[in-house]
Every structure is written in structure tokens, then in C-alpha cells.
Tab-separated table of C-alpha atoms in Angstrom:
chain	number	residue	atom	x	y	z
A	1	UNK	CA	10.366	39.331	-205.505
A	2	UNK	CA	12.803	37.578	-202.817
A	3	UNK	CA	13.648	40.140	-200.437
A	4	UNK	CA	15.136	37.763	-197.696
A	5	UNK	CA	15.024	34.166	-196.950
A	6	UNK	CA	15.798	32.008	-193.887
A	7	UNK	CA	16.014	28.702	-192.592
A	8	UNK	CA	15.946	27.196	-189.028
A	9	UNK	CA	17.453	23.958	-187.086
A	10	UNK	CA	20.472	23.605	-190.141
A	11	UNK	CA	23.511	22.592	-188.413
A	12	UNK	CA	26.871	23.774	-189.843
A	13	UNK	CA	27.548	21.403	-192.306
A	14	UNK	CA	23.575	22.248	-193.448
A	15	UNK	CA	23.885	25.484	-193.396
A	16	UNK	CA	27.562	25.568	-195.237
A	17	UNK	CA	26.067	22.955	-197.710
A	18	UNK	CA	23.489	25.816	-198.274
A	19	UNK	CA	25.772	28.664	-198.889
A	20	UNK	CA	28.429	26.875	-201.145
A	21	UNK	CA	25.273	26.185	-203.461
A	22	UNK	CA	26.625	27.330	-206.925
A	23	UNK	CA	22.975	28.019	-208.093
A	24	UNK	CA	22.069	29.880	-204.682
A	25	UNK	CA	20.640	32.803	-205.379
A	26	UNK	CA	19.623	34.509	-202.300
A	27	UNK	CA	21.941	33.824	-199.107
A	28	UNK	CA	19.548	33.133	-195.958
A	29	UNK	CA	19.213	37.020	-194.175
A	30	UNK	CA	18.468	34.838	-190.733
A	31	UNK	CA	18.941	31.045	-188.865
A	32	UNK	CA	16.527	30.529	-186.224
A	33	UNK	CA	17.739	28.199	-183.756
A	34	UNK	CA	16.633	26.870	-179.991
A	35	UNK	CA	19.076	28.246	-177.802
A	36	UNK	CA	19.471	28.861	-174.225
A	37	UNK	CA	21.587	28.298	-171.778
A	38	UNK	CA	21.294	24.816	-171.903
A	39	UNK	CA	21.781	24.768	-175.189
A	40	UNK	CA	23.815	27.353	-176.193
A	41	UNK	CA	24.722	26.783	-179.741
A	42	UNK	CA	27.989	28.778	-179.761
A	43	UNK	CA	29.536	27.046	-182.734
A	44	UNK	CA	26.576	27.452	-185.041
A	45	UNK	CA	25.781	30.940	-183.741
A	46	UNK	CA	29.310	32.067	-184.481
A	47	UNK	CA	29.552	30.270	-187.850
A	48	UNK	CA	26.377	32.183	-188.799
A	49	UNK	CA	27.663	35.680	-188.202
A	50	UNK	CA	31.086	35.107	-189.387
A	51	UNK	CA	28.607	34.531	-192.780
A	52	UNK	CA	26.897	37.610	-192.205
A	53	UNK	CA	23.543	35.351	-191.181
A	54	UNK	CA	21.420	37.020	-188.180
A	55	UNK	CA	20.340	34.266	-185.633
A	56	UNK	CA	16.857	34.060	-183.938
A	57	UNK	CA	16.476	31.920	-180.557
A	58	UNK	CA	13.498	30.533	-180.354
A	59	UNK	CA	12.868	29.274	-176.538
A	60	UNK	CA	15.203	31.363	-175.145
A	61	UNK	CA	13.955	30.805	-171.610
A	62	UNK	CA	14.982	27.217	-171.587
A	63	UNK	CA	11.716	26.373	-170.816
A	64	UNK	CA	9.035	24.253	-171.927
A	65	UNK	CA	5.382	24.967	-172.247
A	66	UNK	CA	5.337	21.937	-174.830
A	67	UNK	CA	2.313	19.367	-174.427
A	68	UNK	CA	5.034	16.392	-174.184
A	69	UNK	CA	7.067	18.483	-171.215
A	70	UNK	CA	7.499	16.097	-168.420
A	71	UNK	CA	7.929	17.699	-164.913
A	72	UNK	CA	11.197	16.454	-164.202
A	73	UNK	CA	12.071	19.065	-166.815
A	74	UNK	CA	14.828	21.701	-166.676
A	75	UNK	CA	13.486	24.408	-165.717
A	76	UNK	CA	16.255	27.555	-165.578
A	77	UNK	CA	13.564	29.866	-164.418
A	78	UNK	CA	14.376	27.859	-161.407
A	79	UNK	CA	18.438	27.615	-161.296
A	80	UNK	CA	19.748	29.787	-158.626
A	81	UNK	CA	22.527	31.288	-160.832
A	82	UNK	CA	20.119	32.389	-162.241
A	83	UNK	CA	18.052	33.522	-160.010
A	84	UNK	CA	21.088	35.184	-158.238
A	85	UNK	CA	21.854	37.649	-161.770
A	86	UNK	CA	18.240	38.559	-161.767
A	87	UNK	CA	18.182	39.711	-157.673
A	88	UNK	CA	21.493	41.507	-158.176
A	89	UNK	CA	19.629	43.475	-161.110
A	90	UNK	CA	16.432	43.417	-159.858
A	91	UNK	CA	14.920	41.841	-163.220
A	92	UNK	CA	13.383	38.779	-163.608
A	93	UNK	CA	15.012	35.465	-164.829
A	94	UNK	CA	13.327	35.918	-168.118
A	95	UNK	CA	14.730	39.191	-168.796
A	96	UNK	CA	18.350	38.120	-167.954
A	97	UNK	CA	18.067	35.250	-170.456
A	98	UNK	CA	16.997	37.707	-172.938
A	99	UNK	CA	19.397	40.070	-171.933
A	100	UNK	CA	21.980	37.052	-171.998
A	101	UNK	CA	21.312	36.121	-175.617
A	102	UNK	CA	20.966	39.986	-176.587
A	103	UNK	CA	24.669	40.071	-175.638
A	104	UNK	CA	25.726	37.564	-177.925
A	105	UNK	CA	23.947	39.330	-181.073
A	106	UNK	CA	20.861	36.661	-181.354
A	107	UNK	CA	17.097	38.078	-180.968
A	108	UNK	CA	15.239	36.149	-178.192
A	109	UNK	CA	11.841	34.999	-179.468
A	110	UNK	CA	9.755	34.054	-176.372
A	111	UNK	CA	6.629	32.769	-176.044
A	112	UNK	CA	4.575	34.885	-173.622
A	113	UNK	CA	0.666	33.829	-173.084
A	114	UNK	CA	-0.144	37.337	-170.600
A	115	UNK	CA	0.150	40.940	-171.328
A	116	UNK	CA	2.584	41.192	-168.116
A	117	UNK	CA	5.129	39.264	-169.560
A	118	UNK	CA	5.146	40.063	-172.538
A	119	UNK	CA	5.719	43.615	-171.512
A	120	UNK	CA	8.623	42.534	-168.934
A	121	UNK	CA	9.811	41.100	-172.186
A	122	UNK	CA	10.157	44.353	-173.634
A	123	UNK	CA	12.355	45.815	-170.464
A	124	UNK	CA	15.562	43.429	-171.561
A	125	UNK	CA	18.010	46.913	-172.866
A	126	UNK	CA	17.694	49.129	-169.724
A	127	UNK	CA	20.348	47.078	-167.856
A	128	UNK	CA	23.880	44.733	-168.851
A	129	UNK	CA	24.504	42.204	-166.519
A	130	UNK	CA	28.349	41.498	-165.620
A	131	UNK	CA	30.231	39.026	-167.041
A	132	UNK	CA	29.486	36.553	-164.775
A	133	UNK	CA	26.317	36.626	-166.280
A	134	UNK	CA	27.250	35.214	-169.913
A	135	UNK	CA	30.159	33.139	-168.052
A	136	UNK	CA	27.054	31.342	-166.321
A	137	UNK	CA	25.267	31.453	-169.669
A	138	UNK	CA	28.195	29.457	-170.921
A	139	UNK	CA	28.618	27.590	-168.576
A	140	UNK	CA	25.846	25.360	-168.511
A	141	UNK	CA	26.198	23.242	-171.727
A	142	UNK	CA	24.010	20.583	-170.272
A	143	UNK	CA	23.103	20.218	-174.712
A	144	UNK	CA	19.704	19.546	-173.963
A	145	UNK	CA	16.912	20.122	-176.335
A	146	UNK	CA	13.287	21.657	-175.607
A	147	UNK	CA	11.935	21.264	-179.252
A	148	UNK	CA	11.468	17.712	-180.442
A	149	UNK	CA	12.304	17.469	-183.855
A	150	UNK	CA	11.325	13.595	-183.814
A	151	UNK	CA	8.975	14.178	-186.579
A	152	UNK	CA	11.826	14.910	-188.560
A	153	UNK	CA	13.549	11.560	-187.659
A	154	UNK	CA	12.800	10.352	-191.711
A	155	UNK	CA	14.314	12.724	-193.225
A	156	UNK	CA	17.789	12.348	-195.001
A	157	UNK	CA	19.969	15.124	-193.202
A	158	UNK	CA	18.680	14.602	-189.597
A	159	UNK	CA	19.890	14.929	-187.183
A	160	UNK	CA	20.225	18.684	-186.983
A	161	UNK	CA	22.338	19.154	-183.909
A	162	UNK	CA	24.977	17.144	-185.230
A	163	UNK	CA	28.024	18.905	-187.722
């Protein structure tokens, strides 16, 4: 009755544990993963569609609306590169960091509370920002994390980021 399965936050090793399974009957359709520009997962991202595995980002914004966000938190709604891709194509940050991951063949999931966003959020396809635009995507690798997996802390494969 399987039609597709998934997982989310496997690393490589995790996720090629997985698929070398010899009993493994249905190969996981998609890996959702955090990923934005400050975490850009390209490895695991790469690794997943060389394996014919569709990746999900969830907060693709890079930011966090979490209850444990402090305010000294990145914030790339606020970096000016940007801020300077979203003026040159008169979107809004949000919809270049969609756009961004669109580019790289991972669906953005973002959380949107109001109507207006989550319409913007639907205005990511009309527009492909230059190159400079996934070079600055790239270029952050800051590695920092927005979901807190500590309540995973006891269990025997963490920790997820590392391969």
C-alpha cells in the first residue's frame, strides 16, 4: 500500500546506510532537510539526487520564528547581499531564497503565518536571478543550524549533520 516513503535530517552515511539495506523495500521518494544559505547542505543535497531522492528545505529563509530564537540570531532577511539580489529584481528577500534553492532542484517549504506572504511565496518562477545570486547562496557556509535537534541528543546515530 506503500506508494512513497521519506525521511528527514539523515546525513550521508544515514541515508547510504538506508539505501544499501538488503531487505529495503521501498527507496525513500524524498529527504527533507534545513537548508539555507547558511546552511547549505551541498554534499547531502547532491548525494540525494545522484540517488534519484527529491530534497525538501524546510526553513529555507534562514530564519527563525522558533520559541528558543535568541535575537542575536542570523537573520538573512537582513544581509545586504541579499537584500541587494532582491532590489536588482525587485522581489523580496524571501522570494530570492526560494528562488535560490529552486535553482538547485530542492522545494522550499516556508513557514508563512499571513495570507500576503504566503502569496509572495507563490511569485518565486516569474524571475532567475544571475549567478551571483547562487554564488552568494554558496558563499555563505557560516554551517549554522535553525532547528535544534537536541531532543535527539540520546539517540544512537546523532548527530545528523555529521558524515
Amino acid at each position: 500500500m506503500v506508494k512513497d516513503t521519506g525521511v528527514s535530517n539523515f546525513n550521508c552515511k544515514q541515508t547510504d546506510q538506508l539505501l544499501s539495506k538488503p531487505d529495503l523495500r521501498h527507496k525513500p521518494a524524498n529527504h527533507q532537510i534545513e537548508s539555507h544559505p547558511g546552511l547549505p547542505q551541498e554534499e547531502l543535497t547532491e548525494f540525494c539526487q545522484s540517488k534519484g531522492i527529491s530534497v525538501t528545505a524546510c526553513c529555507p529563509l534562514g530564519v527563525s520564528s522558533w520559541p528558543w530564537s535568541k535575537p542575536e540570531d542570523i537573520c538573512l532577511f537582513d544581509d545586504p547581499q541579499v537584500k541587494e539580489i532582491a532590489l536588482k529584481y525587485n522581489k523580496t528577500t524571501a522570494q530570492v531564497l526560494m528562488q535560490l534553492q529552486i535553482r538547485r532542484n530542492v522545494s522550499p517549504i516556508p513557514k508563512s503565518v499571513t495570507p500576503h506572504h504566503s502569496e509572495e511565496n507563490f511569485k518565486v518562477v516569474d524571475f532567475e536571478s544571475a549567478k551571483e545570486g547562487m554564488e552568494t547562496f554558496l558563499a555563505f557556509k557560516k554551517q549554522y543550524c535553525i532547528c535544534a535537534l537536541s531532543k535527539c541528543k540520546n539517540r544512537k546515530d546523532y548527530p545528523f549533520l555529521e558524515d
